[in-house]
Coordinates of C-alpha atoms in Angstrom, one line a residue:
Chain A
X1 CA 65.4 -26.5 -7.8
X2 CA 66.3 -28.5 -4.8
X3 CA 63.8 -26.5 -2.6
X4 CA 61.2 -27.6 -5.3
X5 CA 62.1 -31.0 -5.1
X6 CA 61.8 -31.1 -1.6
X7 CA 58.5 -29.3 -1.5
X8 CA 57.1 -32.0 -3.8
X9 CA 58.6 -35.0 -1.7
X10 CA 57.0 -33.7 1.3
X11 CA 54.0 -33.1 -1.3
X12 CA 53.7 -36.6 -2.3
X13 CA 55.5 -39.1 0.2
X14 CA 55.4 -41.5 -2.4
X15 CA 55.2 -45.3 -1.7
X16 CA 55.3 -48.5 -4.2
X17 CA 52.6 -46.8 -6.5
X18 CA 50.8 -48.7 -9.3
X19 CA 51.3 -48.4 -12.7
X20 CA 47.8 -47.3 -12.9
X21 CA 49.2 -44.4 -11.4
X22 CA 47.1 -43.6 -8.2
X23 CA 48.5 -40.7 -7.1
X24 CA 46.8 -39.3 -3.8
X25 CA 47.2 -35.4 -5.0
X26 CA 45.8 -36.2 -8.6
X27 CA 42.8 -34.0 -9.6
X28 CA 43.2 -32.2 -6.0
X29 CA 44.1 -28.9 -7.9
X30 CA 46.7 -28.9 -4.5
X31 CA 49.9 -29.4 -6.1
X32 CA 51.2 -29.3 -9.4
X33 CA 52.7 -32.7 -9.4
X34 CA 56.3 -33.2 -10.8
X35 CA 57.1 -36.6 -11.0
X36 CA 60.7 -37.3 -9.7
X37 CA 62.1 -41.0 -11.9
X38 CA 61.4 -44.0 -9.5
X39 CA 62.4 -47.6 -9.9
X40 CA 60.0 -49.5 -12.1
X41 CA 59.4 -53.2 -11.4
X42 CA 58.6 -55.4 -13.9
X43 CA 56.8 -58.7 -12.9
X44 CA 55.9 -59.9 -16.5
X45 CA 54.8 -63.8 -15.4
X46 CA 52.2 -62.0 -12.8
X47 CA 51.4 -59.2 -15.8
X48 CA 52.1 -56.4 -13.0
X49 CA 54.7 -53.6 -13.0
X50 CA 55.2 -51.3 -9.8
X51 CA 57.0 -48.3 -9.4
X52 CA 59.2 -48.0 -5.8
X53 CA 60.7 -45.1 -4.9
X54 CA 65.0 -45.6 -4.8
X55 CA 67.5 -46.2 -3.8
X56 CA 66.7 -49.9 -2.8
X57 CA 68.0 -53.2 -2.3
X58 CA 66.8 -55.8 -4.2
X59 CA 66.0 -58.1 -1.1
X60 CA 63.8 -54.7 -0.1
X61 CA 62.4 -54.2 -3.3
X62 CA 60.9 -58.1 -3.3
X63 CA 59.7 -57.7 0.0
X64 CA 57.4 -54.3 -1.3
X65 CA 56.3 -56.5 -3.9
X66 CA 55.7 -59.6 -1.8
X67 CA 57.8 -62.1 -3.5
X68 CA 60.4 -64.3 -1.5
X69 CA 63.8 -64.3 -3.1
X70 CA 64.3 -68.0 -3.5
X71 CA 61.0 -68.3 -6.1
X72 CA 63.2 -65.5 -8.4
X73 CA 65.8 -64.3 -10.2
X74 CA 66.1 -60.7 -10.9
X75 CA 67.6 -59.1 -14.1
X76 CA 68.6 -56.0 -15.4
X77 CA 68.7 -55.6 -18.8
X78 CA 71.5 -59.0 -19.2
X79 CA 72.7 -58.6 -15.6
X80 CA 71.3 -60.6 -13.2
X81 CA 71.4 -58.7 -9.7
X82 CA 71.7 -60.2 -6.4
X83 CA 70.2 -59.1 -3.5
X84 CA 72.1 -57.0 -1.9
X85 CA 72.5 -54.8 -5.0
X86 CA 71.0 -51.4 -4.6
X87 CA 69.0 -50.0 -7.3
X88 CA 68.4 -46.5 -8.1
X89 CA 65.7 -44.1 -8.7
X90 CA 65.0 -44.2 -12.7
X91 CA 66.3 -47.6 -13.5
X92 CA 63.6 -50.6 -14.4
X93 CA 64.2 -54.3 -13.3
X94 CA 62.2 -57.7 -13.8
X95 CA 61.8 -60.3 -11.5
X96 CA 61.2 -63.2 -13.0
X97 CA 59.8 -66.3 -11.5
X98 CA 61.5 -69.5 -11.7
X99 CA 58.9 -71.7 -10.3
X100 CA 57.5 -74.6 -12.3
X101 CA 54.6 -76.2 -11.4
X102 CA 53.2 -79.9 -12.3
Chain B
X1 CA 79.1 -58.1 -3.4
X2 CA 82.1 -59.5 -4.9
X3 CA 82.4 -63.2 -6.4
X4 CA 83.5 -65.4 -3.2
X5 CA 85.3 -67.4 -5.9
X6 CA 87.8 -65.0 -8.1
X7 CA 87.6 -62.4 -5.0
X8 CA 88.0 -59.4 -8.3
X9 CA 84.3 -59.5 -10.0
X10 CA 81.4 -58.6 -9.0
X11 CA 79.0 -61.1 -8.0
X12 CA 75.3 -62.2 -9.8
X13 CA 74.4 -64.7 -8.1
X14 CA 74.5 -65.1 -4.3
X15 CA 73.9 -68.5 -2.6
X16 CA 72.7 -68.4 1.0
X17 CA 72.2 -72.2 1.1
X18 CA 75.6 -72.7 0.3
X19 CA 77.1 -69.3 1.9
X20 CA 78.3 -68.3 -1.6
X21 CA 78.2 -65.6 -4.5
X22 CA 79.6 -66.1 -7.9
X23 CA 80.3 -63.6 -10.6
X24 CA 78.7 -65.3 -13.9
X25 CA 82.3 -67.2 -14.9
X26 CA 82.4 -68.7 -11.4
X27 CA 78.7 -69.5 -10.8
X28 CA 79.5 -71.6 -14.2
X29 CA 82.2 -73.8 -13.0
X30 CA 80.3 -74.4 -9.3
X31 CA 76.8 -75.2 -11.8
X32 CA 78.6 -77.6 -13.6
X33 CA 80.3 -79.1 -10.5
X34 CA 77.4 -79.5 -8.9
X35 CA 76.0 -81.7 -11.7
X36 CA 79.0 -83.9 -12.0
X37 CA 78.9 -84.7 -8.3
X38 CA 74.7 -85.4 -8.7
X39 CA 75.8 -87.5 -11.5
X40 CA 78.7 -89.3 -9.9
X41 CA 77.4 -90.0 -6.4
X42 CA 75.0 -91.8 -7.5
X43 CA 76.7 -93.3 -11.1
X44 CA 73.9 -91.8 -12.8
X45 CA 75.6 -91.9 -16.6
X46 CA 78.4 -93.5 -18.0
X47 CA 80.8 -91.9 -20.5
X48 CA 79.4 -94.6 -23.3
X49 CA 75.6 -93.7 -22.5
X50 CA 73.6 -92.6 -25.2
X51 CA 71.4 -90.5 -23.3
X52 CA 67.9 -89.2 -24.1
X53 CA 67.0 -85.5 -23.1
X54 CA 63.5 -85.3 -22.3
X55 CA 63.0 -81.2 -23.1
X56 CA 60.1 -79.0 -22.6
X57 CA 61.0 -76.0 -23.5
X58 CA 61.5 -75.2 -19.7
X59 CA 64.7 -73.6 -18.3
X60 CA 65.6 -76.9 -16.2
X61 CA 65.3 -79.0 -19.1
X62 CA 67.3 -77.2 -21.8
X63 CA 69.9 -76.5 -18.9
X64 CA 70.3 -79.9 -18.6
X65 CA 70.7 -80.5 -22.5
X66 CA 73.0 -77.5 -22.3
X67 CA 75.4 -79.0 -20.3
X68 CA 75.2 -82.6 -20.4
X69 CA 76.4 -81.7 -23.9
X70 CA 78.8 -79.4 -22.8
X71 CA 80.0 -82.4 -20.4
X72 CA 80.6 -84.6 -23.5
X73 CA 77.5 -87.4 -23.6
X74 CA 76.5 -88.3 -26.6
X75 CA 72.8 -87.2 -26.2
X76 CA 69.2 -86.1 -28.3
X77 CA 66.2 -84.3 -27.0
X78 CA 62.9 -85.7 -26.8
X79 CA 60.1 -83.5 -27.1
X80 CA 56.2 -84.1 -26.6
X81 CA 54.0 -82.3 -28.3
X82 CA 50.8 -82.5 -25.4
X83 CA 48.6 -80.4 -27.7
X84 CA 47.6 -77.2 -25.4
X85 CA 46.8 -74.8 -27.4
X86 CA 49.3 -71.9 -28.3
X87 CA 51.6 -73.3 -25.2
X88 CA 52.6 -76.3 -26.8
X89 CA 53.7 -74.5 -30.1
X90 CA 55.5 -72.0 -28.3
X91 CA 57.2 -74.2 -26.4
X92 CA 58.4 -76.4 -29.1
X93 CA 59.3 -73.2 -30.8
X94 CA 61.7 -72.5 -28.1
X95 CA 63.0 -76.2 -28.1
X96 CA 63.9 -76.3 -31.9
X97 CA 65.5 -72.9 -32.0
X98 CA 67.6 -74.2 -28.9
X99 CA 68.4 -77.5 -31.1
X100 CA 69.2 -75.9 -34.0
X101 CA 71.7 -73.1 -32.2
X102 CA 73.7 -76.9 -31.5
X103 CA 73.2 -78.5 -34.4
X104 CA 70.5 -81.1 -33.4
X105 CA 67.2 -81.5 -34.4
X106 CA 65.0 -82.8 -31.3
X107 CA 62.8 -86.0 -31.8
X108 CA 59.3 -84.6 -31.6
X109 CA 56.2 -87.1 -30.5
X110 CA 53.2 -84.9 -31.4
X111 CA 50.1 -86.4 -29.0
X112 CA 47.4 -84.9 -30.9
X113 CA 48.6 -87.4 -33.9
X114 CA 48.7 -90.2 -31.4
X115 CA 45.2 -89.9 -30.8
X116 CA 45.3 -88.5 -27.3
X117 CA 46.0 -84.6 -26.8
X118 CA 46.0 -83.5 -22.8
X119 CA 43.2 -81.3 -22.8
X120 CA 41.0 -83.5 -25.2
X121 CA 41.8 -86.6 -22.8
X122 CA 41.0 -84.9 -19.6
X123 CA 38.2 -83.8 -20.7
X124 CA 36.9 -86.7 -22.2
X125 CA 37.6 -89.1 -18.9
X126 CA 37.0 -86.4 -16.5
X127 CA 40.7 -86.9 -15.1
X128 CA 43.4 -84.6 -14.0
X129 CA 45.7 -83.4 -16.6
X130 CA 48.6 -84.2 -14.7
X131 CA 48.1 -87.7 -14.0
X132 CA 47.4 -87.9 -17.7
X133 CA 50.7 -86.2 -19.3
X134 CA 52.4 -88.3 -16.2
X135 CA 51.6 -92.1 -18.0
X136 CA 51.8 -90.4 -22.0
X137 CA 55.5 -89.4 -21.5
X138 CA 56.3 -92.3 -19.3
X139 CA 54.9 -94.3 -22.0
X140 CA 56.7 -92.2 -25.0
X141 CA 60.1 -92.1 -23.2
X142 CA 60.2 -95.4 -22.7
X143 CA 59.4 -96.5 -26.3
X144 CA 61.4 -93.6 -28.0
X145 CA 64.6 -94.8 -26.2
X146 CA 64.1 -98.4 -26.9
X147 CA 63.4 -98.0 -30.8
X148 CA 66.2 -95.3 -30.9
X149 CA 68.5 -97.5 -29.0
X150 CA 69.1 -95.0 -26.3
X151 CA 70.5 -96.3 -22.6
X152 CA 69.1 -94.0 -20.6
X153 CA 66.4 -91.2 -20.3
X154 CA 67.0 -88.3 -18.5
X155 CA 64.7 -85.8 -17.3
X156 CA 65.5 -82.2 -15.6
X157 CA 64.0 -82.5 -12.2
X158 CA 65.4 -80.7 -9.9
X159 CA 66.0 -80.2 -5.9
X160 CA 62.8 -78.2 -5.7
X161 CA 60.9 -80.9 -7.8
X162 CA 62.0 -83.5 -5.3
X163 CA 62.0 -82.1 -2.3
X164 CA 58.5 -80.7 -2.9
X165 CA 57.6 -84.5 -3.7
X166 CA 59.1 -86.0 -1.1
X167 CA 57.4 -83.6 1.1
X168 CA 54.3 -84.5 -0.6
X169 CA 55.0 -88.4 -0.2
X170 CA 55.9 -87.8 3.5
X171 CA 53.0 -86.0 4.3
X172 CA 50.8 -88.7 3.1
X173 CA 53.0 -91.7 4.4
X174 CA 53.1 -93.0 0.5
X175 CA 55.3 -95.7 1.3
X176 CA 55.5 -97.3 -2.4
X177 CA 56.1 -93.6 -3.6
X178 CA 58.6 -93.2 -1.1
X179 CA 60.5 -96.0 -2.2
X180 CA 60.6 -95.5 -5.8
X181 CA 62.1 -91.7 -5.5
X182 CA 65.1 -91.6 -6.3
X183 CA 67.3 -89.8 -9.1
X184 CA 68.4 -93.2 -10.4
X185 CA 65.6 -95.8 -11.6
X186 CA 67.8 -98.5 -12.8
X187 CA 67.0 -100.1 -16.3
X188 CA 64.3 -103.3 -15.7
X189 CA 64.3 -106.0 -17.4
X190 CA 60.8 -105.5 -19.2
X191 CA 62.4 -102.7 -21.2
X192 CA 62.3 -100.1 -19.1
X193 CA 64.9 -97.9 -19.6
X194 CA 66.8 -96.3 -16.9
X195 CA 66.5 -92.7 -16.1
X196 CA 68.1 -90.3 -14.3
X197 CA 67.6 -86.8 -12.9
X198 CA 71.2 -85.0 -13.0
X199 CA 70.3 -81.8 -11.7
X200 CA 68.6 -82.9 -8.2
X201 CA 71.8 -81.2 -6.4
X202 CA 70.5 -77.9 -8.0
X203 CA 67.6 -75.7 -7.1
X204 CA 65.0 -74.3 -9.3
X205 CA 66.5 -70.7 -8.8
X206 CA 70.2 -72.3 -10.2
X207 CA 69.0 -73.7 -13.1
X208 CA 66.9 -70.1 -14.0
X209 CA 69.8 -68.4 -13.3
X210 CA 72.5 -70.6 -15.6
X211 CA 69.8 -70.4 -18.3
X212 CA 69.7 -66.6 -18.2
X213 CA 73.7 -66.1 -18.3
X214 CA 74.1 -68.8 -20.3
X215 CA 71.5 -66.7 -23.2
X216 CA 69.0 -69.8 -23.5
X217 CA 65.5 -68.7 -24.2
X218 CA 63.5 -70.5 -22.5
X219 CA 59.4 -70.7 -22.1
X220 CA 58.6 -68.8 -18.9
X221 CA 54.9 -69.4 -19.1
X222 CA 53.6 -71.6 -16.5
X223 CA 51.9 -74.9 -18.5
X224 CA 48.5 -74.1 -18.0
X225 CA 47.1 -77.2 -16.9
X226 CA 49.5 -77.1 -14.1
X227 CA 48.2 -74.0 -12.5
X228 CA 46.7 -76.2 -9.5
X229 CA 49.2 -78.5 -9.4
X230 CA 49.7 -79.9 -5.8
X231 CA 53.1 -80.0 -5.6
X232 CA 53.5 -76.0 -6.2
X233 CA 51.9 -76.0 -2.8
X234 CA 54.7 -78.5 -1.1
X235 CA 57.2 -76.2 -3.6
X236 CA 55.5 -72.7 -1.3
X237 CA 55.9 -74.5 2.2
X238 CA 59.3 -75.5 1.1
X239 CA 60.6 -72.1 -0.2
X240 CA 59.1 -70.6 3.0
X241 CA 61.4 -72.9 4.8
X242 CA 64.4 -72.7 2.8
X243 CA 64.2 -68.5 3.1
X244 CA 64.3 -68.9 6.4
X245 CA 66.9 -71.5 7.0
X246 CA 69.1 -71.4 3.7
X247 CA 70.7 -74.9 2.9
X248 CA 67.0 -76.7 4.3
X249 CA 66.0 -78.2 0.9
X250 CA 69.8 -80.4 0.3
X251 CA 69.7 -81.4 3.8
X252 CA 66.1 -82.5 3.5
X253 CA 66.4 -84.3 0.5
X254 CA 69.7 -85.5 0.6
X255 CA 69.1 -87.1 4.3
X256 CA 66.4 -89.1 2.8
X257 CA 68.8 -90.7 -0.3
X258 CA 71.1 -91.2 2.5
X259 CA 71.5 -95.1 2.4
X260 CA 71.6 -95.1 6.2
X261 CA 68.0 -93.2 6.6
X262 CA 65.8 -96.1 8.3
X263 CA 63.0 -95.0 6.1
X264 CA 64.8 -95.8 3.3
X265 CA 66.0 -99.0 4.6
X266 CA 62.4 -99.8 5.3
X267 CA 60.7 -99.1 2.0
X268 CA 63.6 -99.3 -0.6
X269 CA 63.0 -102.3 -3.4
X270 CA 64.4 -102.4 -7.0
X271 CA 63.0 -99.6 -8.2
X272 CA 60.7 -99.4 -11.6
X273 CA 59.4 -96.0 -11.9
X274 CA 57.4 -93.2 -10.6
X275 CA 53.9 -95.5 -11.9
X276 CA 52.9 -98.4 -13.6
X277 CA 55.3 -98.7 -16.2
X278 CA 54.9 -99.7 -19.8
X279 CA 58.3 -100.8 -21.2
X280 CA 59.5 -101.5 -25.0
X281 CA 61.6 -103.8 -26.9
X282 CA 63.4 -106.6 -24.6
X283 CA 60.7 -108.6 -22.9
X284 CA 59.6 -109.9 -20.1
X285 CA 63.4 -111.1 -18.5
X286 CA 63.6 -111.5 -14.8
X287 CA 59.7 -110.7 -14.4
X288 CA 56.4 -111.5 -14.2
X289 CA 55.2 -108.8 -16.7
X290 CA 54.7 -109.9 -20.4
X291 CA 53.3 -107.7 -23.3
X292 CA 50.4 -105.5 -24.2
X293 CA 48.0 -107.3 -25.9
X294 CA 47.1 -103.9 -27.8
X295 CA 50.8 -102.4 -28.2
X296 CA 53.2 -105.0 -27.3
X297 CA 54.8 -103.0 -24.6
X298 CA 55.9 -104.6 -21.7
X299 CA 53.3 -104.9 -19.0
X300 CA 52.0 -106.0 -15.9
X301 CA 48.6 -106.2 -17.0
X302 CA 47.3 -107.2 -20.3
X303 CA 46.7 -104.2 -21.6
X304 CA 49.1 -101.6 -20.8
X305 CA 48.9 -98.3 -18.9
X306 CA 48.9 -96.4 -21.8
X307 CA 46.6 -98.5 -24.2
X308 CA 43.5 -98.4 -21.5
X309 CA 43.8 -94.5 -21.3
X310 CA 43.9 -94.3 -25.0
X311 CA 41.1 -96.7 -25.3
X312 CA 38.9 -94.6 -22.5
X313 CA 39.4 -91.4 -24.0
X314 CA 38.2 -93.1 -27.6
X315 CA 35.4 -94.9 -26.4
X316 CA 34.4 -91.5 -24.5
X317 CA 35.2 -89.2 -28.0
X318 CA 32.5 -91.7 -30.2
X319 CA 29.5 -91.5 -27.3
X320 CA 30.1 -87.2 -26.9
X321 CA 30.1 -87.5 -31.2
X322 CA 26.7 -89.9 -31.0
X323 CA 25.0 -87.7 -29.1
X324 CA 26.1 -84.4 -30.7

């Protein structure tokens, strides 16, 4: 199992991939494509979720997603997580903004 | 990261500007400090005040509420109903479950009623929305707290609010806006009432986070006639800033209250407001300003502020209806 694991990491180097799900082996008939549980990010403000693969910081994670941490907080579930805090594969947070406008 | 405070929990809120991280108990007791020492440096309330909350629906606002409450004033919410359509109802939605949670029931001033609904106004005189809402709730905060015998008004701006407007103000050398900023705008004596910003110590991040471990639902939507608001830009450069040099934002705006700044010194004057003001119930005492010949509102023309926008946008409603 771990040898499979491994052959589909090398398979599928995955970076931040959209929820759209644009995965570069799709459709090739290559691989059979297992997907391993990645950290989904939730922007609901922008309407956008991401998917990032773990473990992570949160100060990493908002950098993938180009958002600087001062314009956010970021919650899990009723935690809110600081930046340090290192998130793993499977688990979903939101980032949500806190900047007002007018 | 553990809580700098208790050293035992874990932390959820971290604090570069300040070199701190709080677990949610701790982050309380340094939130509410933070507003008692806004509130005290600059005698901002009194423990007799009656004080009107001026809510949107926003986090900074019901924070405030929250824990000027919690702190004991004696207060009631205003909210304005600007008439954007779904926004405004869910936002007042949010406000009146938040009330009612505390056993209050928020004064509501609905604008479509009054004849002059944002979107419908702007429209009409071609203006921006924001300048607009800016002279309405002036205008309604000032004659909700005089009929309802309120002392002060106060409104939840907060240290990225003024720091992005006093970046704004500085950029453009507004010397009169300059010297009106402040988080205390003493009560004239044309019946304007005083107001206050208690939470200009705390940033915009703060206030989100209190709201959220506090459990206060808040509206999270953006208003949407604020989308290309000017000072979200000043708000960018400054969060750029502050992510680079934690602690920027106090040290920016707090150097400018500072009574010793010599731009201060140069441009302070009794203060009045952030525009022309329209004030209720007291008269003209101590100035040159007497009252609206439409409303009776203290003014320093003859018609006030408020009364020649409403006027415009009628006048402007009747010609688009005579050529329909």
């Amino acid at each position: 199992m771990e040898g499979l694991k491994s052959f589909v990491d090398a398979a599928m180097p995955c970076g931040p991939v959209s929820r759209k799900g644009n995965f570069p082996n799709r459709g090739s008939g290559a691989v059979s494509c297992i997907m391993h549980p990645m950290i989904r990010v939730r922007l609901p403000q922008k309407k956008r979720e991401l998917d990032v693969p773990g473990p992570r910081r949160v100060m990493d994670i908002l950098a993938e997603a180009g958002v600087r941490p001062t314009t956010v907080i970021v919650t899990q579930g009723k935690r809110l997580l600081t930046r340090d805090h290192k998130v793993e594969d499977g688990e979903t947070i939101e980032v949500i903004s806190v900047v007002s406008g007018g | 990261m553990k809580c700098k405070r208790c050293r035992r929990a874990e932390a959820a809120v971290d604090l570069p500007s300040h070199h701190a991280a709080f677990c949610p108990d701790c982050f309380f007791v340094f939130f509410r400090r933070q507003v008692r020492e806004g509130i005290r440096r600059y005698r901002l309330l009194a423990p007799g005040d009656r004080v009107l909350v001026c809510v949107s629906g926003g986090k900074d606002s019901l924070v405030l509420w929250d824990v000027l409450m919690e702190a004991g004033y004696k207060t009631e919410g205003l909210y304005i109903d600007l008439g954007i359509e779904g926004y405004s109802a869910r936002s007042r939605e949010k406000v009146a479950a938040f009330a009612a949670a505390r056993g209050k029931t928020p004064i509501v001033v609905e604008l479509a009623k009054e004849g002059i609904p944002i979107p419908e106004a702007a429209r009409c005189i071609r203006m921006q929305e924001c300048s607009i809402c800016g002279t309405v709730k002036r205008y309604f905060f000032n004659k909700v707290a005089a009929e309802g015998g309120f002392s002060v008004v106060a409104t939840g701006h907060n240290l990225d609010d003024e720091g992005a407007r006093l970046l704004g103000n500085l950029l453009h050398w507004q010397r009169d806006h300059l010297a009106r900023q402040h988080p205390f705008l003493p009560e004239a004596g044309t019946g304007l009432v005083r107001k206050v910003k208690p939470l200009w110590r705390i940033t915009e991040m703060e206030t989100a986070a209190y709201g959220f471990l506090k459990g206060i639902d808040y509206v999270t939507e953006e208003c949407p006639m604020s989308l290309d608001a000017t000072s979200l830009v000043y708000k960018e450069a400054l969060s750029l800033i502050e992510d680079k040099m934690p602690g920027t934002r106090i040290v920016f705006y707090q150097g400018f209250l500072d009574a010793s700044n010599p731009l201060r010194q140069a441009t302070v004057e009794p203060m009045a407001d952030d525009g022309e003001e329209t004030g209720f119930g007291k008269g003209s005492a101590g100035g040159v300003p007497g009252a609206c010949s439409s409303c009776g509102a203290s003014t320093f023309a003859q018609v006030c502020s408020f009364c020649r926008l409403k006027e415009r946008v009628r006048e402007q409603r009747e010609r688009r209806r005579e050529k329909t």
